[in-house]
PDB file of C-alpha atoms in Angstrom:
ATOM      1  CA  UNK A  17      11.991  12.828 -15.719  1.00  0.00           C
ATOM      2  CA  UNK A  18       8.421  14.070 -17.109  1.00  0.00           C
ATOM      3  CA  UNK A  19       6.180  11.252 -15.758  1.00  0.00           C
ATOM      4  CA  UNK A  20       5.771   9.161 -12.582  1.00  0.00           C
ATOM      5  CA  UNK A  21       4.817   5.985 -11.905  1.00  0.00           C
ATOM      6  CA  UNK A  22       3.641   5.986  -8.160  1.00  0.00           C
ATOM      7  CA  UNK A  23       3.067   2.683  -6.300  1.00  0.00           C
ATOM      8  CA  UNK A  24       1.674   1.415  -2.938  1.00  0.00           C
ATOM      9  CA  UNK A  25       3.798  -1.266  -1.504  1.00  0.00           C
ATOM     10  CA  UNK A  26       2.123  -3.497   0.832  1.00  0.00           C
ATOM     11  CA  UNK A  27      -0.236  -5.762  -1.261  1.00  0.00           C
ATOM     12  CA  UNK A  28       1.151  -4.262  -4.299  1.00  0.00           C
ATOM     13  CA  UNK A  29       4.825  -5.109  -4.519  1.00  0.00           C
ATOM     14  CA  UNK A  30       5.420  -7.192  -1.437  1.00  0.00           C
ATOM     15  CA  UNK A  31       3.116  -9.998  -0.377  1.00  0.00           C
ATOM     16  CA  UNK A  32       2.178  -8.651   3.267  1.00  0.00           C
ATOM     17  CA  UNK A  33      -1.552  -8.160   3.281  1.00  0.00           C
ATOM     18  CA  UNK A  34      -2.351 -11.494   5.056  1.00  0.00           C
ATOM     19  CA  UNK A  35       0.566 -10.840   7.583  1.00  0.00           C
ATOM     20  CA  UNK A  36      -1.255  -7.661   8.500  1.00  0.00           C
ATOM     21  CA  UNK A  37      -4.574  -9.043   8.781  1.00  0.00           C
ATOM     22  CA  UNK A  38      -3.214 -12.051  11.242  1.00  0.00           C
ATOM     23  CA  UNK A  39      -1.005  -9.523  13.143  1.00  0.00           C
ATOM     24  CA  UNK A  40      -3.807  -6.917  13.579  1.00  0.00           C
ATOM     25  CA  UNK A  41      -6.384  -9.880  14.419  1.00  0.00           C
ATOM     26  CA  UNK A  42      -3.842 -10.684  17.276  1.00  0.00           C
ATOM     27  CA  UNK A  43      -3.186  -7.154  18.412  1.00  0.00           C
ATOM     28  CA  UNK A  44      -7.139  -6.603  18.683  1.00  0.00           C
ATOM     29  CA  UNK A  45      -7.604  -9.953  20.338  1.00  0.00           C
ATOM     30  CA  UNK A  46      -4.859  -9.376  22.854  1.00  0.00           C
ATOM     31  CA  UNK A  47      -6.609  -5.947  23.979  1.00  0.00           C
ATOM     32  CA  UNK A  48      -9.999  -7.806  24.311  1.00  0.00           C
ATOM     33  CA  UNK A  49     -11.467  -7.025  20.886  1.00  0.00           C
ATOM     34  CA  UNK A  50     -13.069  -9.640  18.660  1.00  0.00           C
ATOM     35  CA  UNK A  51     -12.512  -8.394  15.147  1.00  0.00           C
ATOM     36  CA  UNK A  52     -13.317 -10.600  12.108  1.00  0.00           C
ATOM     37  CA  UNK A  53     -10.257 -11.241   9.878  1.00  0.00           C
ATOM     38  CA  UNK A  54     -12.522 -10.402   6.992  1.00  0.00           C
ATOM     39  CA  UNK A  55     -13.067  -6.970   8.342  1.00  0.00           C
ATOM     40  CA  UNK A  56      -9.380  -6.536   9.028  1.00  0.00           C
ATOM     41  CA  UNK A  57      -8.390  -7.450   5.556  1.00  0.00           C
ATOM     42  CA  UNK A  58     -10.680  -4.662   4.278  1.00  0.00           C
ATOM     43  CA  UNK A  59      -9.370  -2.056   6.413  1.00  0.00           C
ATOM     44  CA  UNK A  60      -5.422  -3.069   5.413  1.00  0.00           C
ATOM     45  CA  UNK A  61      -4.010  -0.013   3.651  1.00  0.00           C
ATOM     46  CA  UNK A  62      -5.165   2.486   5.932  1.00  0.00           C
ATOM     47  CA  UNK A  63      -2.703   3.929   8.401  1.00  0.00           C
ATOM     48  CA  UNK A  64      -2.857   2.726  11.986  1.00  0.00           C
ATOM     49  CA  UNK A  65      -5.045   5.225  13.659  1.00  0.00           C
ATOM     50  CA  UNK A  66      -7.473   5.173  10.862  1.00  0.00           C
ATOM     51  CA  UNK A  67      -7.569   1.555  10.563  1.00  0.00           C
ATOM     52  CA  UNK A  68      -8.242   1.064  14.546  1.00  0.00           C
ATOM     53  CA  UNK A  69     -10.938   3.827  14.137  1.00  0.00           C
ATOM     54  CA  UNK A  70     -12.532   2.248  11.105  1.00  0.00           C
ATOM     55  CA  UNK A  71     -12.932  -1.167  12.897  1.00  0.00           C
ATOM     56  CA  UNK A  72     -13.542  -0.052  16.321  1.00  0.00           C
ATOM     57  CA  UNK A  73     -15.612   3.181  15.873  1.00  0.00           C
ATOM     58  CA  UNK A  74     -15.465   6.605  17.193  1.00  0.00           C
ATOM     59  CA  UNK A  75     -16.801   5.253  20.671  1.00  0.00           C
ATOM     60  CA  UNK A  76     -13.683   3.088  21.323  1.00  0.00           C
ATOM     61  CA  UNK A  77     -11.065   3.825  24.166  1.00  0.00           C
ATOM     62  CA  UNK A  78      -8.823   6.129  22.027  1.00  0.00           C
ATOM     63  CA  UNK A  79      -6.073   5.848  24.831  1.00  0.00           C
ATOM     64  CA  UNK A  80      -5.832   2.409  23.543  1.00  0.00           C
ATOM     65  CA  UNK A  81      -5.021   3.056  20.043  1.00  0.00           C
ATOM     66  CA  UNK A  82      -1.101   3.586  20.763  1.00  0.00           C
ATOM     67  CA  UNK A  83      -0.898   0.197  22.524  1.00  0.00           C
ATOM     68  CA  UNK A  84      -2.834  -1.433  19.627  1.00  0.00           C
ATOM     69  CA  UNK A  85      -0.694  -0.119  17.254  1.00  0.00           C
ATOM     70  CA  UNK A  86       2.478  -1.055  19.143  1.00  0.00           C
ATOM     71  CA  UNK A  87       1.072  -4.457  19.749  1.00  0.00           C
ATOM     72  CA  UNK A  88       0.847  -4.743  15.839  1.00  0.00           C
ATOM     73  CA  UNK A  89       4.037  -3.430  15.093  1.00  0.00           C
ATOM     74  CA  UNK A  90       5.625  -6.080  17.312  1.00  0.00           C
ATOM     75  CA  UNK A  91       3.920  -8.963  16.088  1.00  0.00           C
ATOM     76  CA  UNK A  92       4.302  -7.894  12.348  1.00  0.00           C
ATOM     77  CA  UNK A  93       8.147  -7.145  13.012  1.00  0.00           C
ATOM     78  CA  UNK A  94       8.795 -10.880  13.539  1.00  0.00           C
ATOM     79  CA  UNK A  95       8.286 -11.256   9.686  1.00  0.00           C
ATOM     80  CA  UNK A  96      10.642  -8.306   8.753  1.00  0.00           C
ATOM     81  CA  UNK A  97      13.721 -10.713   7.498  1.00  0.00           C
ATOM     82  CA  UNK A  98      11.418 -12.598   5.317  1.00  0.00           C
ATOM     83  CA  UNK A  99       8.812 -10.344   3.535  1.00  0.00           C
ATOM     84  CA  UNK A 100       8.099 -12.078   0.038  1.00  0.00           C
ATOM     85  CA  UNK A 101       8.285  -9.563  -2.844  1.00  0.00           C
ATOM     86  CA  UNK A 102       5.427 -10.217  -5.306  1.00  0.00           C
ATOM     87  CA  UNK A 103       6.123 -11.887  -8.661  1.00  0.00           C
ATOM     88  CA  UNK A 104       7.907  -9.348 -10.910  1.00  0.00           C
ATOM     89  CA  UNK A 105       7.811  -6.620  -8.513  1.00  0.00           C
ATOM     90  CA  UNK A 106      11.742  -5.556  -8.962  1.00  0.00           C
ATOM     91  CA  UNK A 107      11.543  -6.175 -12.615  1.00  0.00           C
ATOM     92  CA  UNK A 108       8.606  -3.824 -13.027  1.00  0.00           C
ATOM     93  CA  UNK A 109      10.249  -1.002 -11.347  1.00  0.00           C
ATOM     94  CA  UNK A 110      13.515  -1.459 -13.171  1.00  0.00           C
ATOM     95  CA  UNK A 111      11.588  -1.502 -16.412  1.00  0.00           C
ATOM     96  CA  UNK A 112       9.735   1.570 -15.862  1.00  0.00           C
ATOM     97  CA  UNK A 113      12.819   3.236 -14.654  1.00  0.00           C
ATOM     98  CA  UNK A 114      14.523   2.193 -17.936  1.00  0.00           C
ATOM     99  CA  UNK A 115      11.640   3.491 -19.804  1.00  0.00           C
ATOM    100  CA  UNK A 116      11.881   6.966 -18.249  1.00  0.00           C
ATOM    101  CA  UNK A 117       9.394   6.949 -15.557  1.00  0.00           C
ATOM    102  CA  UNK A 118      10.430   8.545 -12.145  1.00  0.00           C
ATOM    103  CA  UNK A 119       9.298   5.451  -9.727  1.00  0.00           C
ATOM    104  CA  UNK A 120       8.158   6.570  -6.394  1.00  0.00           C
ATOM    105  CA  UNK A 121       6.954   4.565  -3.383  1.00  0.00           C
ATOM    106  CA  UNK A 122       3.874   5.973  -1.505  1.00  0.00           C
ATOM    107  CA  UNK A 123       3.236   3.792   1.573  1.00  0.00           C
ATOM    108  CA  UNK A 124       2.048   3.891   5.247  1.00  0.00           C
ATOM    109  CA  UNK A 125       4.873   2.143   6.428  1.00  0.00           C
ATOM    110  CA  UNK A 126       7.982   3.933   7.957  1.00  0.00           C
ATOM    111  CA  UNK A 127      11.331   3.400   9.624  1.00  0.00           C
ATOM    112  CA  UNK A 128      12.287  -0.347  10.110  1.00  0.00           C
ATOM    113  CA  UNK A 129       9.144  -1.474   8.299  1.00  0.00           C
ATOM    114  CA  UNK A 130       9.964   0.502   5.202  1.00  0.00           C
ATOM    115  CA  UNK A 131      13.418  -0.734   5.512  1.00  0.00           C
ATOM    116  CA  UNK A 132      12.312  -4.235   5.156  1.00  0.00           C
ATOM    117  CA  UNK A 133      10.008  -3.846   2.587  1.00  0.00           C
ATOM    118  CA  UNK A 134      12.615  -2.226   0.354  1.00  0.00           C
ATOM    119  CA  UNK A 135      15.007  -5.235   0.937  1.00  0.00           C
ATOM    120  CA  UNK A 136      12.262  -7.663  -0.139  1.00  0.00           C
ATOM    121  CA  UNK A 137      11.618  -5.496  -3.527  1.00  0.00           C
ATOM    122  CA  UNK A 138      15.423  -5.358  -3.763  1.00  0.00           C
ATOM    123  CA  UNK A 139      15.113  -2.579  -6.489  1.00  0.00           C
ATOM    124  CA  UNK A 140      16.491   0.513  -4.981  1.00  0.00           C
ATOM    125  CA  UNK A 141      18.304   1.413  -8.052  1.00  0.00           C
ATOM    126  CA  UNK A 142      15.254   1.872  -9.395  1.00  0.00           C
ATOM    127  CA  UNK A 143      13.459   3.862  -7.099  1.00  0.00           C
ATOM    128  CA  UNK A 144      13.523   7.515  -7.164  1.00  0.00           C
ATOM    129  CA  UNK A 145      12.009   8.398  -3.964  1.00  0.00           C
ATOM    130  CA  UNK A 146       9.700   7.188  -1.221  1.00  0.00           C
ATOM    131  CA  UNK A 147       6.741   8.950   0.619  1.00  0.00           C
ATOM    132  CA  UNK A 148       6.121   7.347   3.918  1.00  0.00           C
ATOM    133  CA  UNK A 149       3.686   7.844   6.727  1.00  0.00           C
ATOM    134  CA  UNK A 150       6.389  10.196   8.252  1.00  0.00           C
ATOM    135  CA  UNK A 151       5.941  12.607   5.592  1.00  0.00           C
ATOM    136  CA  UNK A 152       2.159  13.225   5.561  1.00  0.00           C
ATOM    137  CA  UNK A 153      -0.578  14.577   7.949  1.00  0.00           C
ATOM    138  CA  UNK A 154      -3.212  12.244   6.769  1.00  0.00           C
ATOM    139  CA  UNK A 155      -2.998   8.655   4.818  1.00  0.00           C
ATOM    140  CA  UNK A 156      -4.829   7.299   2.455  1.00  0.00           C
ATOM    141  CA  UNK A 157      -7.742   7.331   1.008  1.00  0.00           C
ATOM    142  CA  UNK A 158      -6.817  11.167   1.727  1.00  0.00           C
ATOM    143  CA  UNK A 159      -4.678  12.172  -1.342  1.00  0.00           C
ATOM    144  CA  UNK A 160      -1.729  13.536   0.557  1.00  0.00           C
ATOM    145  CA  UNK A 161       0.486  10.452   0.054  1.00  0.00           C
ATOM    146  CA  UNK A 162       0.154  10.751  -3.735  1.00  0.00           C
ATOM    147  CA  UNK A 163       0.450  14.387  -3.978  1.00  0.00           C
ATOM    148  CA  UNK A 164       3.335  14.129  -1.943  1.00  0.00           C
ATOM    149  CA  UNK A 165       4.981  11.546  -3.976  1.00  0.00           C
ATOM    150  CA  UNK A 166       4.073  13.635  -6.988  1.00  0.00           C
ATOM    151  CA  UNK A 167       6.113  16.772  -5.332  1.00  0.00           C
ATOM    152  CA  UNK A 168       9.195  14.357  -4.874  1.00  0.00           C
ATOM    153  CA  UNK A 169       9.057  13.403  -8.425  1.00  0.00           C
ATOM    154  CA  UNK A 170       8.425  16.922  -9.793  1.00  0.00           C
ATOM    155  CA  UNK A 171       5.545  15.739 -11.928  1.00  0.00           C
ATOM    156  CA  UNK A 172       1.985  16.924 -12.303  1.00  0.00           C
ATOM    157  CA  UNK A 173      -1.018  14.632 -11.542  1.00  0.00           C
ATOM    158  CA  UNK A 174      -1.583  14.593 -15.274  1.00  0.00           C
ATOM    159  CA  UNK A 175       1.750  12.984 -15.931  1.00  0.00           C
ATOM    160  CA  UNK A 176       1.291  10.190 -13.232  1.00  0.00           C
ATOM    161  CA  UNK A 177      -0.205   7.022 -12.651  1.00  0.00           C
ATOM    162  CA  UNK A 178      -0.735   5.239  -9.482  1.00  0.00           C
ATOM    163  CA  UNK A 179      -0.660   1.405  -8.641  1.00  0.00           C
ATOM    164  CA  UNK A 180      -2.181  -0.051  -5.681  1.00  0.00           C
ATOM    165  CA  UNK A 181      -4.289  -3.145  -4.356  1.00  0.00           C
ATOM    166  CA  UNK A 182      -6.990  -1.551  -2.035  1.00  0.00           C
ATOM    167  CA  UNK A 183      -9.936   0.579  -2.509  1.00  0.00           C
ATOM    168  CA  UNK A 184      -8.163   3.353  -0.343  1.00  0.00           C
ATOM    169  CA  UNK A 185      -5.391   3.541  -2.982  1.00  0.00           C
ATOM    170  CA  UNK A 186      -7.734   4.088  -5.426  1.00  0.00           C
ATOM    171  CA  UNK A 187      -9.664   6.652  -3.691  1.00  0.00           C
ATOM    172  CA  UNK A 188      -6.459   8.478  -2.641  1.00  0.00           C
ATOM    173  CA  UNK A 189      -5.265   8.494  -6.569  1.00  0.00           C
ATOM    174  CA  UNK A 190      -8.503   9.698  -7.679  1.00  0.00           C
ATOM    175  CA  UNK A 191      -8.601  12.537  -5.349  1.00  0.00           C
ATOM    176  CA  UNK A 192      -4.943  13.465  -6.257  1.00  0.00           C
ATOM    177  CA  UNK A 193      -6.062  13.566  -9.928  1.00  0.00           C
ATOM    178  CA  UNK A 194      -3.869  10.762 -11.121  1.00  0.00           C
ATOM    179  CA  UNK A 195      -4.635   7.731 -13.265  1.00  0.00           C
ATOM    180  CA  UNK A 196      -5.099   4.464 -11.081  1.00  0.00           C
ATOM    181  CA  UNK A 197      -4.375   1.021 -11.785  1.00  0.00           C
ATOM    182  CA  UNK A 198      -5.330  -1.803  -9.682  1.00  0.00           C
ATOM    183  CA  UNK A 199      -3.823  -5.153  -8.794  1.00  0.00           C
ATOM    184  CA  UNK A 200      -5.384  -8.256  -7.591  1.00  0.00           C
ATOM    185  CA  UNK A 201      -2.540  -9.700  -5.275  1.00  0.00           C
ATOM    186  CA  UNK A 202      -3.545  -7.874  -2.394  1.00  0.00           C
ATOM    187  CA  UNK A 203      -6.899  -9.853  -2.154  1.00  0.00           C
ATOM    188  CA  UNK A 204      -9.315  -7.036  -3.042  1.00  0.00           C
ATOM    189  CA  UNK A 205     -11.898  -7.896  -5.747  1.00  0.00           C
ATOM    190  CA  UNK A 206     -11.479  -6.392  -9.163  1.00  0.00           C
ATOM    191  CA  UNK A 207     -15.119  -5.077  -9.012  1.00  0.00           C
ATOM    192  CA  UNK A 208     -14.250  -3.087  -5.654  1.00  0.00           C
ATOM    193  CA  UNK A 209     -11.003  -1.772  -7.318  1.00  0.00           C
ATOM    194  CA  UNK A 210     -12.895  -0.699 -10.635  1.00  0.00           C
ATOM    195  CA  UNK A 211     -15.917   0.935  -8.570  1.00  0.00           C
ATOM    196  CA  UNK A 212     -12.989   2.683  -6.518  1.00  0.00           C
ATOM    197  CA  UNK A 213     -11.699   4.471  -9.653  1.00  0.00           C
ATOM    198  CA  UNK A 214      -9.309   1.820 -11.229  1.00  0.00           C
ATOM    199  CA  UNK A 215      -8.693   2.390 -14.841  1.00  0.00           C
ATOM    200  CA  UNK A 216      -7.155  -0.902 -15.556  1.00  0.00           C
ATOM    201  CA  UNK A 217      -6.612  -3.943 -13.357  1.00  0.00           C
ATOM    202  CA  UNK A 218      -3.872  -6.503 -13.395  1.00  0.00           C
ATOM    203  CA  UNK A 219      -3.315  -9.951 -11.342  1.00  0.00           C
ATOM    204  CA  UNK A 220       0.145  -8.707 -10.006  1.00  0.00           C
ATOM    205  CA  UNK A 221       3.289  -6.891 -11.051  1.00  0.00           C
ATOM    206  CA  UNK A 222       4.498  -9.720 -13.077  1.00  0.00           C
ATOM    207  CA  UNK A 223       1.058  -9.436 -15.063  1.00  0.00           C
ATOM    208  CA  UNK A 224       1.501  -5.623 -15.385  1.00  0.00           C
ATOM    209  CA  UNK A 225       4.891  -6.103 -16.653  1.00  0.00           C
ATOM    210  CA  UNK A 226       3.746  -8.815 -19.400  1.00  0.00           C
ATOM    211  CA  UNK A 227       0.955  -6.364 -20.526  1.00  0.00           C
ATOM    212  CA  UNK A 228       2.667  -3.042 -20.088  1.00  0.00           C
ATOM    213  CA  UNK A 229       2.459  -2.210 -23.722  1.00  0.00           C
ATOM    214  CA  UNK A 230      -1.336  -1.958 -23.479  1.00  0.00           C
ATOM    215  CA  UNK A 231      -1.221  -0.475 -19.910  1.00  0.00           C
ATOM    216  CA  UNK A 232      -1.906   3.065 -18.870  1.00  0.00           C
ATOM    217  CA  UNK A 233       2.239   2.726 -17.943  1.00  0.00           C
ATOM    218  CA  UNK A 234       2.979   2.384 -21.723  1.00  0.00           C
TER     219      UNK A 234
END
């Protein structure tokens, strides 16, 4: 395949961002930190260590990072058997695969969490490869997750489009040199996504699928 459609997963294909907000908020609360939910929402999309650093700062007790991450994982894991795919997610991936795109997931999830997300999307037949947090040294907004996805697809940046729901996604895609498409279903405003580099913005995967002919994925 000569072109790649790279997708973020949380908030882009699966409706999980607010679950992450609540479970991170609770993990912080249990550890004695009062972190507003709106601040957590803005940080969703970062890897665990980067999210903690973003919200608690460099002066935090870094020895607590592992405990915070483990608490979030345990709390979020309660939802693994009922994660909801966003409207049109699986259909969009299958349509792109049928149109000749290599479909690659680029996500900070791994292990059981990644498995739960893929089950929710229910489109493994359309997915060429997955770049998870286990495969990279730096997560978004560093370009490495997107660059690794391109390596898996065997496609140059000039022949790829990255779809995501956060400013971290748009920044990562921009640094990797790919065209970026934003979706609003993760809860981040259109203006923020456009300012971060989104070439086009859609409501959700179903909206992108319905308007595919006029999109960067045409």
